[in-house]
Coordinates of C-alpha atoms in Angstrom, one line a residue:
M1 CA 0.0 0.0 0.0
F2 CA 2.8 2.4 0.9
F3 CA 4.5 2.1 -2.5
S4 CA 1.3 2.3 -4.4
K5 CA 0.7 5.7 -2.7
L6 CA 4.2 6.8 -3.3
F7 CA 4.2 6.2 -7.0
R8 CA 0.6 6.9 -7.8
K9 CA 0.0 9.4 -10.7
D10 CA -3.7 10.1 -10.5
A11 CA -5.4 13.5 -11.0
A12 CA -5.8 14.1 -7.3
S13 CA -2.1 13.6 -6.5
C14 CA -1.0 15.8 -9.4
L15 CA -3.4 18.5 -8.3
E16 CA -2.2 18.2 -4.7
K17 CA 1.4 18.5 -5.9
G18 CA 0.5 21.5 -8.1
E19 CA -1.2 23.3 -5.2
K20 CA 1.9 22.8 -3.0
L21 CA 4.2 24.1 -5.8
L22 CA 1.9 27.1 -6.4
A23 CA 2.0 28.0 -2.7
A24 CA 5.8 27.7 -2.7
G25 CA 6.0 30.1 -5.6
R26 CA 7.4 27.4 -8.0
F27 CA 5.0 28.5 -10.7
A28 CA 6.5 26.7 -13.8
E29 CA 6.5 23.3 -12.0
A30 CA 3.1 24.0 -10.6
R31 CA 1.7 24.6 -14.1
L32 CA 3.1 21.3 -15.3
S33 CA 1.7 19.4 -12.4
L34 CA -1.7 21.0 -13.0
E35 CA -1.6 20.1 -16.7
D36 CA -0.9 16.5 -15.7
A37 CA -3.8 16.6 -13.3
L38 CA -6.1 17.9 -16.1
E39 CA -5.0 15.2 -18.5
R40 CA -5.5 12.4 -15.9
L41 CA -8.9 13.7 -14.7
D42 CA -12.0 11.7 -15.4
A43 CA -14.2 14.3 -17.0
H44 CA -17.2 12.0 -17.0
S45 CA -17.2 11.5 -13.3
P46 CA -19.8 13.5 -11.3
E47 CA -17.2 15.8 -9.8
G48 CA -15.0 15.9 -12.9
A49 CA -16.3 19.2 -14.4
T50 CA -16.0 21.0 -11.0
T51 CA -12.5 19.7 -10.4
A52 CA -11.4 20.7 -14.0
A53 CA -12.6 24.2 -13.4
V54 CA -10.6 24.5 -10.2
I55 CA -7.5 23.1 -12.0
R56 CA -7.8 25.6 -14.8
E57 CA -8.2 28.5 -12.5
K58 CA -5.0 27.5 -10.6
M59 CA -3.3 27.2 -14.0
V60 CA -4.4 30.8 -14.7
V61 CA -2.8 32.0 -11.4
A62 CA 0.4 30.1 -12.2
G63 CA 0.4 31.5 -15.8
N64 CA -0.1 35.1 -14.6
R65 CA 2.7 34.8 -12.0
L66 CA 5.1 33.4 -14.7
A67 CA 4.0 36.2 -17.0
E68 CA 4.8 38.8 -14.4
M69 CA 8.3 37.3 -14.0
N70 CA 8.9 37.4 -17.8
L71 CA 7.6 40.9 -17.9
Q72 CA 10.2 42.0 -15.3
E73 CA 12.9 40.2 -17.2
A74 CA 11.9 41.9 -20.4
E75 CA 12.0 45.3 -18.7
H76 CA 15.5 44.6 -17.4
C77 CA 16.6 43.5 -20.9
L78 CA 15.2 46.7 -22.5
K79 CA 17.1 48.8 -20.0
S80 CA 20.3 46.9 -20.7
G81 CA 19.9 46.9 -24.5
E82 CA 19.3 43.2 -24.9
F83 CA 16.5 43.7 -27.3
A84 CA 16.3 40.1 -28.7
K85 CA 15.9 38.7 -25.2
A86 CA 13.4 41.4 -24.3
E87 CA 11.3 40.3 -27.4
E88 CA 11.5 36.7 -26.3
H89 CA 10.3 37.5 -22.7
L90 CA 7.5 39.7 -23.9
N91 CA 6.2 37.1 -26.3
L92 CA 6.3 34.6 -23.4
T93 CA 4.4 37.1 -21.2
L94 CA 1.6 37.4 -23.8
D95 CA 1.5 33.6 -24.2
L96 CA 1.2 33.0 -20.4
A97 CA -1.0 36.0 -19.2
D98 CA -4.7 36.0 -18.8
D99 CA -4.5 39.1 -16.6
V100 CA -5.3 42.1 -18.9
T101 CA -3.2 44.4 -16.8
I102 CA -0.1 42.3 -17.4
R103 CA -1.0 42.0 -21.1
D104 CA -1.4 45.8 -21.4
K105 CA 2.0 46.4 -19.9
A106 CA 3.5 43.9 -22.3
V107 CA 2.0 45.6 -25.3
K108 CA 3.3 49.0 -24.1
S109 CA 6.8 47.5 -23.6
F110 CA 6.6 46.1 -27.2
A111 CA 5.8 49.7 -28.4
L112 CA 9.1 50.8 -26.7
L113 CA 11.0 47.8 -28.2
E114 CA 9.6 48.6 -31.7
K115 CA 11.3 52.0 -31.5
Q116 CA 14.7 50.2 -31.1
I117 CA 14.0 47.3 -33.5
P118 CA 11.4 48.3 -36.2
H119 CA 10.9 44.8 -37.4
V120 CA 10.0 43.4 -34.0
H121 CA 6.5 41.9 -33.7
H122 CA 4.4 40.2 -31.0
H123 CA 1.9 37.4 -31.2
E124 CA -1.3 37.4 -29.3
K125 CA -2.6 34.3 -27.5
K126 CA -5.4 32.8 -29.5
G127 CA -8.8 31.9 -28.1
G128 CA -8.1 33.2 -24.6
C129 CA -10.5 35.2 -22.5
G130 CA -8.0 37.7 -21.1
G131 CA -9.8 40.6 -22.7
C132 CA -13.1 39.9 -21.0
G133 CA -12.0 41.8 -17.9
G134 CA -11.5 45.5 -17.4
S135 CA -8.0 46.9 -17.7
T136 CA -6.6 49.2 -15.1
S137 CA -5.1 51.3 -17.8
Q138 CA -7.2 54.4 -18.5
H139 CA -5.5 55.4 -21.7
S140 CA -4.1 52.4 -23.4
E141 CA -2.8 53.3 -26.8
N142 CA -4.0 50.3 -28.8
I143 CA -5.3 52.5 -31.6
E144 CA -4.0 52.0 -35.1
L145 CA -3.6 55.4 -36.6
E146 CA -1.1 54.8 -39.5
D147 CA -2.4 55.2 -43.1
D148 CA -5.9 55.6 -41.9
G149 CA -7.0 58.6 -44.0
L150 CA -7.6 60.6 -40.9
N151 CA -6.5 64.2 -40.5
D152 CA -4.4 65.3 -37.5
M153 CA -7.3 66.6 -35.4
D154 CA -9.2 63.3 -36.0
R155 CA -6.1 61.4 -34.8
F156 CA -5.8 63.6 -31.8
E157 CA -9.4 63.1 -30.9
L158 CA -9.1 59.3 -31.1
L159 CA -6.0 59.4 -28.8
V160 CA -7.6 61.6 -26.1
R161 CA -11.0 60.1 -26.2
P162 CA -10.2 57.2 -23.7
L163 CA -8.8 59.6 -21.1
P164 CA -10.6 59.6 -17.8
G165 CA -13.1 62.1 -16.5
D166 CA -13.3 65.5 -18.2
L167 CA -9.8 65.2 -19.7
P168 CA -10.8 64.6 -23.3
E169 CA -12.7 68.0 -23.3
R170 CA -9.9 69.8 -21.5
Y171 CA -7.2 68.4 -23.9
A172 CA -9.3 69.5 -26.9
D173 CA -9.7 73.0 -25.4
L174 CA -5.9 73.5 -25.5
G175 CA -6.1 74.0 -29.3
E176 CA -4.4 73.0 -32.5
E177 CA -0.8 73.8 -31.4
F178 CA -1.1 71.6 -28.4
A179 CA -2.7 68.8 -30.5
G180 CA 0.3 69.0 -32.8
G181 CA 2.7 68.6 -29.9
Y182 CA 0.6 65.7 -28.5
L183 CA 0.7 63.9 -31.8
A184 CA 4.5 64.5 -32.0
A185 CA 4.9 63.0 -28.6
H186 CA 2.8 59.9 -29.5
G187 CA 4.8 59.6 -32.8
G188 CA 8.1 59.4 -30.9
D189 CA 9.2 63.0 -31.7
Q190 CA 9.9 64.0 -28.1
M191 CA 12.0 67.0 -29.0
T192 CA 9.3 68.7 -31.0
A193 CA 6.6 67.8 -28.4
E194 CA 8.7 69.3 -25.6
K195 CA 9.3 72.6 -27.5
V196 CA 5.5 72.9 -28.1
F197 CA 4.6 72.2 -24.5
E198 CA 7.3 74.5 -23.1
R199 CA 6.2 77.3 -25.4
L200 CA 2.5 77.0 -24.4
L201 CA 3.5 76.7 -20.7
A202 CA 5.3 80.0 -21.0
S203 CA 1.9 81.6 -21.7
G204 CA 0.3 80.2 -18.5
E205 CA 0.5 77.3 -16.1
S206 CA -1.5 74.2 -16.9
D207 CA -1.7 70.9 -15.1
I208 CA -2.1 69.1 -18.5
L209 CA 1.0 70.7 -20.0
L210 CA 3.0 70.0 -16.8
Y211 CA 1.8 66.4 -16.9
E212 CA 2.8 65.9 -20.6
L213 CA 6.2 67.4 -19.9
A214 CA 6.6 65.1 -16.9
I215 CA 5.9 62.0 -19.1
L216 CA 8.5 63.2 -21.6
S217 CA 11.0 63.6 -18.8
H218 CA 10.3 60.1 -17.5
Q219 CA 10.7 58.7 -21.0
G220 CA 14.0 60.5 -21.2
G221 CA 15.2 59.0 -18.0
D222 CA 14.9 62.1 -15.8
G223 CA 12.9 60.8 -12.9
R224 CA 13.7 63.8 -10.7
R225 CA 12.3 66.4 -13.2
C226 CA 9.3 64.1 -13.8
E227 CA 8.5 64.2 -10.1
T228 CA 8.9 67.9 -9.9
L229 CA 6.6 68.5 -12.8
L230 CA 4.0 66.1 -11.5
R231 CA 4.0 67.8 -8.1
R232 CA 3.6 71.3 -9.8
A233 CA 0.7 69.9 -11.8
L234 CA -1.0 68.6 -8.7
A235 CA -0.5 71.9 -6.9
L236 CA -2.5 73.5 -9.7
N237 CA -5.1 70.7 -9.9
D238 CA -5.0 67.9 -7.3
T239 CA -7.9 66.1 -8.9
N240 CA -6.2 65.4 -12.2
P241 CA -6.4 61.6 -12.3
L242 CA -3.4 61.0 -14.6
C243 CA -1.1 63.2 -12.4
N244 CA -2.2 61.4 -9.3
L245 CA -1.7 57.9 -10.8
S246 CA 1.6 58.8 -12.5
L247 CA 3.1 60.2 -9.3
V248 CA 2.1 57.0 -7.5
Q249 CA 3.7 54.9 -10.3
L250 CA 6.9 56.9 -10.1
L251 CA 7.1 56.5 -6.3
T252 CA 6.4 52.8 -6.4
E253 CA 9.0 52.3 -9.2
N254 CA 11.6 53.7 -6.8
G255 CA 10.3 51.7 -3.8
R256 CA 8.9 54.7 -2.0
F257 CA 5.8 52.9 -0.8
T258 CA 5.3 54.9 2.4
E259 CA 4.9 58.0 0.2
A260 CA 2.6 56.3 -2.3
V261 CA 0.2 54.8 0.2
P262 CA -1.3 58.1 1.5
L263 CA -1.6 59.4 -2.0
L264 CA -3.6 56.3 -3.0
E265 CA -5.7 56.5 0.1
R266 CA -6.7 60.1 -0.8
M267 CA -7.5 59.0 -4.3
V268 CA -9.9 56.4 -3.0
E269 CA -11.5 58.8 -0.5
R270 CA -11.9 61.5 -3.2
D271 CA -13.1 59.1 -5.9
I272 CA -10.1 59.7 -8.2
L273 CA -9.7 56.4 -10.2
P274 CA -10.7 54.6 -6.9
D275 CA -10.6 51.1 -8.4
Q276 CA -7.1 51.6 -9.9
A277 CA -5.9 53.2 -6.7
G278 CA -7.3 50.3 -4.7
M279 CA -5.4 47.8 -6.9
F280 CA -2.2 49.7 -6.3
L281 CA -2.8 49.7 -2.6
G282 CA -3.3 45.9 -2.6
E283 CA -0.2 45.4 -4.7
I284 CA 1.9 47.5 -2.3
Y285 CA 0.6 45.6 0.7
R286 CA 1.4 42.3 -1.1
V287 CA 5.0 43.4 -2.0
Q288 CA 5.6 44.5 1.6
G289 CA 4.4 41.1 2.9
E290 CA 1.3 42.5 4.6
S291 CA -0.8 39.6 3.4
D292 CA -3.9 40.3 5.6
R293 CA -4.1 43.9 4.5
A294 CA -3.6 42.9 0.8
I295 CA -6.3 40.2 1.1
A296 CA -8.7 42.7 2.7
Q297 CA -8.0 45.3 0.0
F298 CA -8.4 42.9 -3.0
S299 CA -11.6 41.5 -1.4
Q300 CA -13.1 45.1 -1.4
L301 CA -12.5 45.2 -5.2
L302 CA -14.5 42.1 -6.0
S303 CA -17.6 44.3 -6.5
T304 CA -15.9 46.6 -8.9
P305 CA -15.1 46.4 -12.7
L306 CA -11.7 45.2 -11.7
K307 CA -13.1 42.1 -9.9
R308 CA -11.3 39.6 -12.2
E309 CA -7.9 41.2 -11.7
A310 CA -8.5 41.5 -7.9
A311 CA -9.7 37.9 -7.7
E312 CA -6.6 36.6 -9.5
R313 CA -4.4 38.3 -6.9
L314 CA -6.6 37.3 -4.1
V315 CA -6.5 33.6 -5.1
G316 CA -2.7 33.7 -5.1
L317 CA -2.6 35.3 -1.7
L318 CA -5.1 32.9 -0.2
E319 CA -3.2 30.0 -1.6
T320 CA 0.2 31.2 -0.2
T321 CA -1.4 31.8 3.3
G322 CA -2.8 28.3 3.4
R323 CA -6.4 29.3 2.8
S324 CA -7.0 26.9 -0.1
Q325 CA -10.7 26.4 0.4
E326 CA -11.3 30.2 0.3
A327 CA -9.1 30.5 -2.7
A328 CA -11.1 27.8 -4.5
L329 CA -14.4 29.6 -3.7
V330 CA -13.1 32.9 -5.0
A331 CA -11.8 31.2 -8.2
K332 CA -15.1 29.5 -8.7
Q333 CA -17.1 32.6 -8.3
Y334 CA -14.9 35.2 -10.1
L335 CA -12.5 33.4 -12.4
K336 CA -14.7 30.8 -14.2
G337 CA -14.6 30.8 -18.0
C338 CA -16.0 33.9 -19.6
C339 CA -15.9 33.1 -23.3

């Protein structure tokens, strides 16, 4: 009996092994064990369909964690000039990730890579349901504007339309010269864009102009100037959602979590991108090892448009803290197939 248990390879043992590997953060091995469990599962048994759903959701968690690791490697390769390796890691990220936030970051990193290697291309995962959830990005630039027959103002309108709150109208009110600078920035001509924004800023302070200059500074590697400009913009208009979120991103990039947390808390209190701010708070708690606070934070987001992303993080946290039953319930309720 002992040896039969030791060497058994049924679905239950593979699932048990996969869960342990997942909890230990060994995501690649976990995914393989979970795939084995799925292959060995008797789908015709009464509990087969339910177990299969649980296995698939755990595979989603493992895939997203592996995708995050590949995304981090890709960003490191981009900074160090290893563009071929960056392309490989980004393609792996898109293959592995169901989390739309991770996929959105990968697509944006590909845009940066394409400026270095014009022929680079990325492939999308086919048949997945990653796009069924809502993204935390408020202004994802997934709009094809080349050779579309549109004039410059039409292109400008398409680019600013997804911005949050009243920003599309406020951007449009800045006029044609600003629109030209904005299109230059999005076309990669940072020098022209900066000249336009600086010239307009000389005529009067504007949180939007300061924000756009801050983004150009960040792209140019000048984090200090970026922060100065963002804080000037917030001094003019502390409700600008992009300024708030960008300052938080800048602080967290540099590990300044204690400064980012009160900003995020104020954003939630004042209803400034509250769901995105809540996700950031949960991530900071998770990174700092405050599992209970992170679990509480992500649990609050299960009733928001970001419930899928919150559930994915919540399942991983519950698994790593030994609360597998709760993790399975969250996965069953919020991460079941949506396609």
